[in-house]
PDB file of C-alpha atoms in Angstrom:
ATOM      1  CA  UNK M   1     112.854  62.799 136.531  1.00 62.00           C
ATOM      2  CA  UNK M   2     109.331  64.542 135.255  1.00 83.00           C
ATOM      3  CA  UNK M   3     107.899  65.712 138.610  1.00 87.00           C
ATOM      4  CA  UNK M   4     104.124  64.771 137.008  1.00 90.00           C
ATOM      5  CA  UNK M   5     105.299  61.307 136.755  1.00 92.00           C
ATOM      6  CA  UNK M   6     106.095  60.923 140.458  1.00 94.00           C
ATOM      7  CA  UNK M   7     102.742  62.977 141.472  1.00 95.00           C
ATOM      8  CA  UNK M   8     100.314  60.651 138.483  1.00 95.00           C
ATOM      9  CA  UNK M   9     102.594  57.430 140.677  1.00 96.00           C
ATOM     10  CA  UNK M  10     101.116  58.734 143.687  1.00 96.00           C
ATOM     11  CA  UNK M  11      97.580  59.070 142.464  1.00 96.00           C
ATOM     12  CA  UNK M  12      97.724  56.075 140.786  1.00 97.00           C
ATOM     13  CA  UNK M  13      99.026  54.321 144.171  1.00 97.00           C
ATOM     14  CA  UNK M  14      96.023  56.335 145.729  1.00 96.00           C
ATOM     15  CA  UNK M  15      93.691  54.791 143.490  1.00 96.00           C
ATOM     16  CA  UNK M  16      94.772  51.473 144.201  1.00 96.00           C
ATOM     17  CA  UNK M  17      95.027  51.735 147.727  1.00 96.00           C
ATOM     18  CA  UNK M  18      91.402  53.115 147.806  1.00 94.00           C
ATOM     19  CA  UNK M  19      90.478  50.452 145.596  1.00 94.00           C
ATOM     20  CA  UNK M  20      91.753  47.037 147.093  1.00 94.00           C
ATOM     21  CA  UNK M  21      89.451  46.814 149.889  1.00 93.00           C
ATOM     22  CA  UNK M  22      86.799  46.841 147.848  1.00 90.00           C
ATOM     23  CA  UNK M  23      88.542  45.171 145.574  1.00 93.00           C
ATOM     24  CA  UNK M  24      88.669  41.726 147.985  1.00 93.00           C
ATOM     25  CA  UNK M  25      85.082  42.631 148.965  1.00 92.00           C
ATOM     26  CA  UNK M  26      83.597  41.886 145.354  1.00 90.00           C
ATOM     27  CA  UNK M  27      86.030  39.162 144.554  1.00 90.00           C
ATOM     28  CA  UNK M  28      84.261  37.444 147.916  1.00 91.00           C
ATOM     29  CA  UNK M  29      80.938  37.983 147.104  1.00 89.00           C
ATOM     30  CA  UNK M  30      80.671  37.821 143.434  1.00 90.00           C
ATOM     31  CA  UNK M  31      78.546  35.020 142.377  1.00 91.00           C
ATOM     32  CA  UNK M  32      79.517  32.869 140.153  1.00 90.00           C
ATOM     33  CA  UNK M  33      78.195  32.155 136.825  1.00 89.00           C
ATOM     34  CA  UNK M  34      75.650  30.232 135.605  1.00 89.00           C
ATOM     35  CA  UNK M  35      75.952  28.115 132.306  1.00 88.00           C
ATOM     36  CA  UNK M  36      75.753  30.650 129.309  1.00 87.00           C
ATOM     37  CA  UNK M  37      76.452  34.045 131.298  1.00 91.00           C
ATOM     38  CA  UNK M  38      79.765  34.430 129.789  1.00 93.00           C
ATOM     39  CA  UNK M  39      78.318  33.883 126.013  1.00 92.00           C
ATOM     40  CA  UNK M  40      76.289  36.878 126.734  1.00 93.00           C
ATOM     41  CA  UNK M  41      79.280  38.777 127.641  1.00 95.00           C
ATOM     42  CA  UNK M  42      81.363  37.747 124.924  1.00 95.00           C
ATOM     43  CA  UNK M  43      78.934  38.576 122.086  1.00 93.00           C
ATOM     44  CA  UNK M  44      78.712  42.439 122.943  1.00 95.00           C
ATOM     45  CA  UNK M  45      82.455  42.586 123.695  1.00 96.00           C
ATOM     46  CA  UNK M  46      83.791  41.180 120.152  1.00 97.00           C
ATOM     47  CA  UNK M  47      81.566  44.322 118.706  1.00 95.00           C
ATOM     48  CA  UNK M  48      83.187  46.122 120.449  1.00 97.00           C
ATOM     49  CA  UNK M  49      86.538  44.800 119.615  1.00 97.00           C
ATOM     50  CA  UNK M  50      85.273  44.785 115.623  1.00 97.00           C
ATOM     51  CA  UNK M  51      83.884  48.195 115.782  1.00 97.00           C
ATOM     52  CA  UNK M  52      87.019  49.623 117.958  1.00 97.00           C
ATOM     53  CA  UNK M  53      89.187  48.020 114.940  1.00 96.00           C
ATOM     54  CA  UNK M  54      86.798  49.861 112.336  1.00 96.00           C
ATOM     55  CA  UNK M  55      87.187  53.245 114.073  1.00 96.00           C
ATOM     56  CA  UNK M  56      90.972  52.370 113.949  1.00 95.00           C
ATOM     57  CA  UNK M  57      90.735  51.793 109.651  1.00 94.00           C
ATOM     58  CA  UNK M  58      88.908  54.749 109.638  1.00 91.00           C
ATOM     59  CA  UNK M  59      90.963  56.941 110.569  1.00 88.00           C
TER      60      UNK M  59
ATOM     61  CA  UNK X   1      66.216  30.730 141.441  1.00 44.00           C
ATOM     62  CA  UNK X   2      67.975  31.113 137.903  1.00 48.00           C
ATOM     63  CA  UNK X   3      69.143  34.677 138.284  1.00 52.00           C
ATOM     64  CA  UNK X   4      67.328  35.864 135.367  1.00 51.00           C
ATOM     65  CA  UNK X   5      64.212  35.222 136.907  1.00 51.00           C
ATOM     66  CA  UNK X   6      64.713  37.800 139.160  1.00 52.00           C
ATOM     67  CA  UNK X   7      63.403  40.623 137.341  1.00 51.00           C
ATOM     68  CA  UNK X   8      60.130  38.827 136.642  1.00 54.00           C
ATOM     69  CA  UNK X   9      59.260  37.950 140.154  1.00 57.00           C
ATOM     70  CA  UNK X  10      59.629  41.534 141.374  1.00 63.00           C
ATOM     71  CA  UNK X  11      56.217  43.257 142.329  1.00 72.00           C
ATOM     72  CA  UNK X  12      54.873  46.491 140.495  1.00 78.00           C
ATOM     73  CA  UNK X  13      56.418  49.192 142.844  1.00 76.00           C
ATOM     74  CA  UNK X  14      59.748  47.533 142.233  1.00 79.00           C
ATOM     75  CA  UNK X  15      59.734  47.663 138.885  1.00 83.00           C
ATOM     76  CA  UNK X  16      58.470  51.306 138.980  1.00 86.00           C
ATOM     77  CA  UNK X  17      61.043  52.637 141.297  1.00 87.00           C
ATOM     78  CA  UNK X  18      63.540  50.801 138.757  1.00 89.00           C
ATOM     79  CA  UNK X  19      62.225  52.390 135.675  1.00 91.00           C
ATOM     80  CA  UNK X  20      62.349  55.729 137.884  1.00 94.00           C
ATOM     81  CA  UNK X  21      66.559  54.892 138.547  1.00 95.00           C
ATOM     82  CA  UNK X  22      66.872  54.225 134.996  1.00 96.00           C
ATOM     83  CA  UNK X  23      64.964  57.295 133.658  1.00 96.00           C
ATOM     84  CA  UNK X  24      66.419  59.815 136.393  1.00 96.00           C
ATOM     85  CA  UNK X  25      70.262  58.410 136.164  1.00 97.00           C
ATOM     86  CA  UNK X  26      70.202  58.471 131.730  1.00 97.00           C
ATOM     87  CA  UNK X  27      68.779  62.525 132.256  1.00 98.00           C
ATOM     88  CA  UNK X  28      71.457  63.121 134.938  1.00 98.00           C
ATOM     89  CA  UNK X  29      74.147  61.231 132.628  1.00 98.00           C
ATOM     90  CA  UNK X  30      73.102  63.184 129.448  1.00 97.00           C
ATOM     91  CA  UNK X  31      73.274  66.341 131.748  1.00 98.00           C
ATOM     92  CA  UNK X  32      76.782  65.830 133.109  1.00 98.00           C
ATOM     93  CA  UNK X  33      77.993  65.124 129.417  1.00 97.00           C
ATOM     94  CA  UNK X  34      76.708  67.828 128.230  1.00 97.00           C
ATOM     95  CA  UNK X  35      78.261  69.821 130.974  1.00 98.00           C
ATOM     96  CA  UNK X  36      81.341  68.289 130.480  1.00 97.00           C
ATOM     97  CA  UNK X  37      81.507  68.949 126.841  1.00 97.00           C
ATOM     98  CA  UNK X  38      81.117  72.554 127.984  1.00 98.00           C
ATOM     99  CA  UNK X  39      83.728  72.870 129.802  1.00 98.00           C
ATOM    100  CA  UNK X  40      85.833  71.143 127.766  1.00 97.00           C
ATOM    101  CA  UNK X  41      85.234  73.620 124.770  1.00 97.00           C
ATOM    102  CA  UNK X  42      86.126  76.105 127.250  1.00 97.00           C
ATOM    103  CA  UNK X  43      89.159  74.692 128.535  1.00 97.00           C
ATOM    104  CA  UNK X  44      90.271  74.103 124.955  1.00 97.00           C
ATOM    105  CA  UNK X  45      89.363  77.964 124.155  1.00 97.00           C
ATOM    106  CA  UNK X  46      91.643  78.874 126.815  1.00 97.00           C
ATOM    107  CA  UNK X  47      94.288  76.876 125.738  1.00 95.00           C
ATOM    108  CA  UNK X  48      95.162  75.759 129.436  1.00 96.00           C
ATOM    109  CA  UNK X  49      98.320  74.128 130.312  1.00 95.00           C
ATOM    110  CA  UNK X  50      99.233  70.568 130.177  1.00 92.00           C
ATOM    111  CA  UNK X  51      99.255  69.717 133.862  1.00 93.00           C
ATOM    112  CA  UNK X  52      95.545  71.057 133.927  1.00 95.00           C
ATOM    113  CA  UNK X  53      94.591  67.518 133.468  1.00 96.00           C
ATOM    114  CA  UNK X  54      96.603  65.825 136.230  1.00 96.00           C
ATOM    115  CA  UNK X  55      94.991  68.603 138.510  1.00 96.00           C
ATOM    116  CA  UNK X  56      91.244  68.031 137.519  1.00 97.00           C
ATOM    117  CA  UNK X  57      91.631  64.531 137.172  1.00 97.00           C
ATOM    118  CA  UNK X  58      93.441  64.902 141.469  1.00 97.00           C
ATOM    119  CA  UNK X  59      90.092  67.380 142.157  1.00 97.00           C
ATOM    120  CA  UNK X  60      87.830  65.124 140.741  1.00 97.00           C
ATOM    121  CA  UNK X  61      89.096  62.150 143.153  1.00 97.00           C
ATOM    122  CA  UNK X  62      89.062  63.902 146.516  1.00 97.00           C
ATOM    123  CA  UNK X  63      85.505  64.473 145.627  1.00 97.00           C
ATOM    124  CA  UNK X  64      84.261  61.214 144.322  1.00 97.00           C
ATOM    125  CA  UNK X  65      85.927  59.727 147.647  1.00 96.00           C
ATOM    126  CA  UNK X  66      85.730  62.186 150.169  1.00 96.00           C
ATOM    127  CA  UNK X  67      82.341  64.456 149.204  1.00 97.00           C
ATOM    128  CA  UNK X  68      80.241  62.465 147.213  1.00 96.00           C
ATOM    129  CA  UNK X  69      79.746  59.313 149.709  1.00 95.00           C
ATOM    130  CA  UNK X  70      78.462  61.930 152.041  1.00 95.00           C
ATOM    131  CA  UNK X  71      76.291  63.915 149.912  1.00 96.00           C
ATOM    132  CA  UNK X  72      75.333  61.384 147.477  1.00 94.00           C
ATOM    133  CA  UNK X  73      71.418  61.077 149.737  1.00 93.00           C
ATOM    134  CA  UNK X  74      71.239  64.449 148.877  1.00 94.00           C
ATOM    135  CA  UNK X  75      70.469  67.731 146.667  1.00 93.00           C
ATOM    136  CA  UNK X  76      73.972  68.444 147.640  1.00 95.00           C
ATOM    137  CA  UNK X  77      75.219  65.448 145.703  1.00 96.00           C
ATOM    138  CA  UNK X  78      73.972  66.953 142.628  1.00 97.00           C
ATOM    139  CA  UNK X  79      75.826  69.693 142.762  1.00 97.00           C
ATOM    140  CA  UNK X  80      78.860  67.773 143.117  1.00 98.00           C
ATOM    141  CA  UNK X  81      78.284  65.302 140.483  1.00 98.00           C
ATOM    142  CA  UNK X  82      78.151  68.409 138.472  1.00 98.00           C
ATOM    143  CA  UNK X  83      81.514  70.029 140.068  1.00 98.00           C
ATOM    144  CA  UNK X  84      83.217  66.115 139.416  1.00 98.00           C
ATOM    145  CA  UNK X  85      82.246  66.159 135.923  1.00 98.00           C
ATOM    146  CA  UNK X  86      82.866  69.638 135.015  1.00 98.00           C
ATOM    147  CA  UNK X  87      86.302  69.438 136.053  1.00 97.00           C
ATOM    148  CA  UNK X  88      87.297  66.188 134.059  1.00 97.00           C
ATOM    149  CA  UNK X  89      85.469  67.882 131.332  1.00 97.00           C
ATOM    150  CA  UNK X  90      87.974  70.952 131.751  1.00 97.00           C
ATOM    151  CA  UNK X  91      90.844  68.665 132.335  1.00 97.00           C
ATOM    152  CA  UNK X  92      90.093  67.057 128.916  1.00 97.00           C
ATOM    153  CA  UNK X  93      91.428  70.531 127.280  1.00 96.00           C
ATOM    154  CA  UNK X  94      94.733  69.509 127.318  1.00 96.00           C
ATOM    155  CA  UNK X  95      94.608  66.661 125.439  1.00 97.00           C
ATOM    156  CA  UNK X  96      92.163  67.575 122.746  1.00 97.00           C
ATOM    157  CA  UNK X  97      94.567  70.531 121.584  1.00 96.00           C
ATOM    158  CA  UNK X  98      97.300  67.966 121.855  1.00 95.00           C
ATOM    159  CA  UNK X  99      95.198  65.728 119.205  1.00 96.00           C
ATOM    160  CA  UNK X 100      93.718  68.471 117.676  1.00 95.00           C
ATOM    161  CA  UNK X 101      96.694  70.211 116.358  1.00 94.00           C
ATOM    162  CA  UNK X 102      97.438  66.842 114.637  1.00 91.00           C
ATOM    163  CA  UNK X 103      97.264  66.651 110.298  1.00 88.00           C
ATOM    164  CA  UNK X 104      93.430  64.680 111.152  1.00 91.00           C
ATOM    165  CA  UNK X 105      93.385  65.876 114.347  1.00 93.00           C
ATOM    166  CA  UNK X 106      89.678  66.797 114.229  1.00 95.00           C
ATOM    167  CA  UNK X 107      88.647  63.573 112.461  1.00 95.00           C
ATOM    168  CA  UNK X 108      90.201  61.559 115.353  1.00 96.00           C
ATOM    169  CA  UNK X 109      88.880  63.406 117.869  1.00 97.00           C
ATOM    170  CA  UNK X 110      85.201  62.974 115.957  1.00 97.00           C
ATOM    171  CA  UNK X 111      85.781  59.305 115.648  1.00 97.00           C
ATOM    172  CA  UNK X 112      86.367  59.240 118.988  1.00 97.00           C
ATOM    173  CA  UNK X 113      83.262  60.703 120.581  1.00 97.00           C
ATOM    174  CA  UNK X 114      81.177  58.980 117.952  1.00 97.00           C
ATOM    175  CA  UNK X 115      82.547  55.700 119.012  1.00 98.00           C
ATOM    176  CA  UNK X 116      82.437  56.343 122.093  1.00 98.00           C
ATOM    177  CA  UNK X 117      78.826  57.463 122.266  1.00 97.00           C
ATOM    178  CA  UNK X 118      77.927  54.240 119.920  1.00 98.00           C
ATOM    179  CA  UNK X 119      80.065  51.719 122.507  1.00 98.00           C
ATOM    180  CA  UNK X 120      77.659  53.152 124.989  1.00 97.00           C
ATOM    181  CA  UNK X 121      74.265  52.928 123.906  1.00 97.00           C
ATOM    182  CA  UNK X 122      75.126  49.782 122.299  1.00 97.00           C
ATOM    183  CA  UNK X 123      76.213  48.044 125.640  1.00 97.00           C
ATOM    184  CA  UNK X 124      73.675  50.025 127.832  1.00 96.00           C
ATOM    185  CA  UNK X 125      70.746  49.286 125.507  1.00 95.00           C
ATOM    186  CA  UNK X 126      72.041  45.716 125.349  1.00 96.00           C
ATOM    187  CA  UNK X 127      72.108  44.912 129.258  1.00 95.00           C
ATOM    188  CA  UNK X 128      68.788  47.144 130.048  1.00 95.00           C
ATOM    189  CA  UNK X 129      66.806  45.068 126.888  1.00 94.00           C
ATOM    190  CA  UNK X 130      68.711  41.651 127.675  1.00 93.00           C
ATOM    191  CA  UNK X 131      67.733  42.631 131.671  1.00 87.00           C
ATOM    192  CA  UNK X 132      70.682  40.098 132.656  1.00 91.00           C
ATOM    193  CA  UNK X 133      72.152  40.210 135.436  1.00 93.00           C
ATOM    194  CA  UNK X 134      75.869  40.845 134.769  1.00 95.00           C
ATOM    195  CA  UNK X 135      76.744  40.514 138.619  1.00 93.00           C
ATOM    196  CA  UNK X 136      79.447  37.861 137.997  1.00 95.00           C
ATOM    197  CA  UNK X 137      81.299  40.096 136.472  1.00 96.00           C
ATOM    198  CA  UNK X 138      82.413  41.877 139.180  1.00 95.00           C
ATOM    199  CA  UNK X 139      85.249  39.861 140.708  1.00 95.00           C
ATOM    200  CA  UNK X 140      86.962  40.438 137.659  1.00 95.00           C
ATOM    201  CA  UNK X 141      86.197  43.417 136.576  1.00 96.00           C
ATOM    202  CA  UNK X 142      87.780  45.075 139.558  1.00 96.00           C
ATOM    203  CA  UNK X 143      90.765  42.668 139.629  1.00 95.00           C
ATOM    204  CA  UNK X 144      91.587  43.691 136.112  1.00 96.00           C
ATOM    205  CA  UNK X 145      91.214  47.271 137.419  1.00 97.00           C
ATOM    206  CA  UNK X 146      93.412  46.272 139.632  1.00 97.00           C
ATOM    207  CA  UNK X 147      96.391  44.662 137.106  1.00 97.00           C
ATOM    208  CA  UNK X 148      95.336  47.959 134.551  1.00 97.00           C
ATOM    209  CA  UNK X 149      96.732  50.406 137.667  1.00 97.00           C
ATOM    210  CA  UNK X 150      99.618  48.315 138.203  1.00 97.00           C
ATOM    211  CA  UNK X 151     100.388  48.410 134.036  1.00 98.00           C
ATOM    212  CA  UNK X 152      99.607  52.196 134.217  1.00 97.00           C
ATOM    213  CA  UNK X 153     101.802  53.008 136.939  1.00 97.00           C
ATOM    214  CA  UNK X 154     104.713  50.845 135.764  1.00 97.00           C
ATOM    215  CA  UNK X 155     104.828  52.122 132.050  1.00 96.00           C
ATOM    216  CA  UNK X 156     105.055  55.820 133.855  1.00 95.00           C
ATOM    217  CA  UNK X 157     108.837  54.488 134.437  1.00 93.00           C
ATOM    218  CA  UNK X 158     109.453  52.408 131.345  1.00 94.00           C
ATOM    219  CA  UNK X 159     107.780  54.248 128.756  1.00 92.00           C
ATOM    220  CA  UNK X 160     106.938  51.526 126.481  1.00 96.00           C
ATOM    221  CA  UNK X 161     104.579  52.974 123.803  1.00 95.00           C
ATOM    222  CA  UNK X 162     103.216  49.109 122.928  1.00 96.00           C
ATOM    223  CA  UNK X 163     102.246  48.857 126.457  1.00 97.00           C
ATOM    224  CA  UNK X 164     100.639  52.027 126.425  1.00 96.00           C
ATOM    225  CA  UNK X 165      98.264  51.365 123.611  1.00 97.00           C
ATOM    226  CA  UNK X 166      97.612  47.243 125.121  1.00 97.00           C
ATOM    227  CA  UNK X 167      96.688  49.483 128.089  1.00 98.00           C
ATOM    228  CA  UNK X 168      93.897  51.682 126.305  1.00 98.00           C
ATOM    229  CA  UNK X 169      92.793  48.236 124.360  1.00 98.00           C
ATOM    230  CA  UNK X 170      92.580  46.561 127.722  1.00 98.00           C
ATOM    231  CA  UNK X 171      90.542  49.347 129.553  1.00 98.00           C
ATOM    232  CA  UNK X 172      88.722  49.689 126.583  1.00 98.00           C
ATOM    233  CA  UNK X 173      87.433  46.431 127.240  1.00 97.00           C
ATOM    234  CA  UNK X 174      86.889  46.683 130.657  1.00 98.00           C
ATOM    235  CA  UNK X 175      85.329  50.019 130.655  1.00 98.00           C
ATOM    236  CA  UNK X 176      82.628  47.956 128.414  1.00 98.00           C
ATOM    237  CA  UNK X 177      81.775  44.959 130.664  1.00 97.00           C
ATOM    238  CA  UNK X 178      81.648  47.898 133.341  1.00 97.00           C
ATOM    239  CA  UNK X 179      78.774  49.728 131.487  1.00 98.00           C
ATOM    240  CA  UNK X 180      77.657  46.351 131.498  1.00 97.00           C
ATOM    241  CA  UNK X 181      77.971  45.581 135.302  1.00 97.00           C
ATOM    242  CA  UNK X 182      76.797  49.167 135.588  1.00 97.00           C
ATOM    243  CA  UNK X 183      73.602  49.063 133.492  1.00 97.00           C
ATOM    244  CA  UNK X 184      72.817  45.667 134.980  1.00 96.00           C
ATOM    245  CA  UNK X 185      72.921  46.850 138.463  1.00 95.00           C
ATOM    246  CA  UNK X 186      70.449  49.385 138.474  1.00 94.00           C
ATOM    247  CA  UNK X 187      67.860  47.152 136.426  1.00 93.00           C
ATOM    248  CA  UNK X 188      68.438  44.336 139.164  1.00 90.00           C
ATOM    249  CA  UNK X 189      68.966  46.477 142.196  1.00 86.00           C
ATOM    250  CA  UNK X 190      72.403  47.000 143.291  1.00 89.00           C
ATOM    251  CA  UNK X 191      72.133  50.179 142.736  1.00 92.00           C
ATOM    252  CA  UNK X 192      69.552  52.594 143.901  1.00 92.00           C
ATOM    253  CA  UNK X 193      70.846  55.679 143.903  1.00 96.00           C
ATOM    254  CA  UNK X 194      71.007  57.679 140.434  1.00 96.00           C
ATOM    255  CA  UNK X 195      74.110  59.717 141.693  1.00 97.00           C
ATOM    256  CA  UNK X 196      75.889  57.026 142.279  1.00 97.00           C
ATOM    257  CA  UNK X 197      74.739  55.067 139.203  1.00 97.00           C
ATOM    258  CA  UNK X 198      75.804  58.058 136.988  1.00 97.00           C
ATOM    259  CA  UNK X 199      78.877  58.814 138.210  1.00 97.00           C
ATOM    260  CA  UNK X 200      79.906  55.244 137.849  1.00 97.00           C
ATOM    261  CA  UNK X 201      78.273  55.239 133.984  1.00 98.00           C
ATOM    262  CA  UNK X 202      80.151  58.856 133.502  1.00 98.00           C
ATOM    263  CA  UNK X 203      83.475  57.510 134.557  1.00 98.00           C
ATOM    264  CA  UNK X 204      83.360  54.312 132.317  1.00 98.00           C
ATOM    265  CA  UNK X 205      82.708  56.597 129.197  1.00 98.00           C
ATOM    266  CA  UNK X 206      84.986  59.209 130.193  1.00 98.00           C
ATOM    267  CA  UNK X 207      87.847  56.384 130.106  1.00 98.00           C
ATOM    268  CA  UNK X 208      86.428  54.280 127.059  1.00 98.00           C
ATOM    269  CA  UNK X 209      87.158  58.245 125.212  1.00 98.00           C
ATOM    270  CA  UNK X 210      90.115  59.158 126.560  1.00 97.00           C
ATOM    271  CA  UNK X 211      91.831  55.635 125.324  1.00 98.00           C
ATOM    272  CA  UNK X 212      90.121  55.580 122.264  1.00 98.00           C
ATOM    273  CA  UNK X 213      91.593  58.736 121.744  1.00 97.00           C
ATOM    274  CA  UNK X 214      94.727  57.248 122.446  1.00 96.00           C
ATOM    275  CA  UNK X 215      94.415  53.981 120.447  1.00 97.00           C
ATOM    276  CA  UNK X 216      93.355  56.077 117.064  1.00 97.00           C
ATOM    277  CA  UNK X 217      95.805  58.773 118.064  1.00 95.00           C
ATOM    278  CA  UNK X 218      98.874  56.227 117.894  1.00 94.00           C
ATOM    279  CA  UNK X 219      97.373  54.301 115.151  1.00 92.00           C
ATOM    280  CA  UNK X 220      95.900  56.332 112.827  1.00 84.00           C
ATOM    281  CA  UNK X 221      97.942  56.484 109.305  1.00 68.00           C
ATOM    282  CA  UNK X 222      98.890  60.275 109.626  1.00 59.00           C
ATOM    283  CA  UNK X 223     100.895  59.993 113.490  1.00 48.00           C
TER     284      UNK X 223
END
């Protein structure tokens, strides 16, 4: 086996190791949202999506 | 209080020492690019080796978790911003000879940096106009991090390249509601610290590049 694929699996192991506490941290104390907080997510995220897909056409 | 009342009830020196986090995070941020584009011209230059990524990318860890929560109160924190992003910025060598030795090579890696730099200032301008207050997102944000790591680190062993590219789509996406979350953060104080707030910015383009790169590498019409 590739010997960079074992060392990115340990990184990438790292990473979420290092992560998770924090991780269960924020899913705790995230607030939840209010009525129309999502709509203003969604909007900016489908450009996104549309302009990713334009890039892709582009090219 | 509806949360996006927040902002409006804050008194003057609140509001300054916000504008001051925004103006002082965007100069470091257009700094550290512009570093970073440096040294990624000179890594390409030098035509370094391929595992020159995996070893910036390892360098620039240890010091975003071991140096810079101890320096970040600091002129010392500065410095290794500028050592964190300099090194992804060299690691990114690699990979742009990789994409530019392709037919359109340097059309895809354009497209990339354009979009990129678009995606940004689009979703930045968006939260710090808007001034919402994108803290719900957090929860799952970092939970799809989380299930992005775990889909990283199993396709190292299975290889499949329509996982790889739902991968780059998907932290695409969440590389965007994090410039969100980001953005929002320091305009409703949850972040006070411009290191912090532009490493955190820095990382979420460095990613939304590197799989764009990807996505228009794989599907662009001369692969």
């Amino acid at each position: 086996m590739d010997w960079t694929k074992i060392i990115w699996a340990v990184v990438i192991v790292a990473m979420i190791l290092v992560l998770w506490p924090r991780a269960k941290q924020m899913m705790k104390d995230t607030p939840k949202a209010e009525k129309g907080d999502w709509q203003a997510v969604v909007l900016p995220l489908a450009f996104v999506v549309g302009f990713v897909i334009l890039l892709i056409m582009l090219v | 209080m509806n949360r996006l009342d927040i902002s409006a009830a804050r008194p003057t020196e609140s509001v300054l020492s916000t504008n001051k986090l925004i103006k002082n995070t965007y100069i470091l941020l257009s700094m550290t690019l512009l570093f970073s584009a440096v040294t990624a011209a000179a890594s390409v230059m030098l035509n370094v080796p391929g595992w020159t990524y995996m070893a910036s990318v390892i360098g620039a860890l240890l010091l975003i978790w071991l140096v810079l929560p101890r320096t970040a109160n600091s002129s010392m924190g500065l410095v290794v911003v500028f050592g964190i992003t300099g090194l992804m910025g060299f690691g990114l060598g690699p990979i742009l000879n990789m994409y530019l030795s392709m037919a359109n090579g340097p059309q895809i890696v354009g497209t990339a940096m354009a979009g990129t730099g678009i995606i940004f200032l689009g979703l930045s301008g968006y939260a710090l106009s808007s001034k919402r207050d994108f803290s719900f997102m957090g929860g799952f944000l970092v939970a799809g991090l989380l299930v992005v790591f775990m889909a990283i680190l199993a396709n190292l062993f299975i290889a499949l390249p329509a996982l790889q590219l739902a991968i780059s789509a998907a932290v695409i996406m969440l590389m965007s509601g994090f410039i969100l979350y980001d953005t929002s953060r320091m305009v409703n104080g949850g972040e006070t610290n411009y290191i912090m707030a532009t490493i955190g910015l820095y990382l979420n383009i460095y990613n939304i590049f590197i799989h764009l790169l990807s996505l228009l590498g794989a599907l662009s019409g001369d692969d």
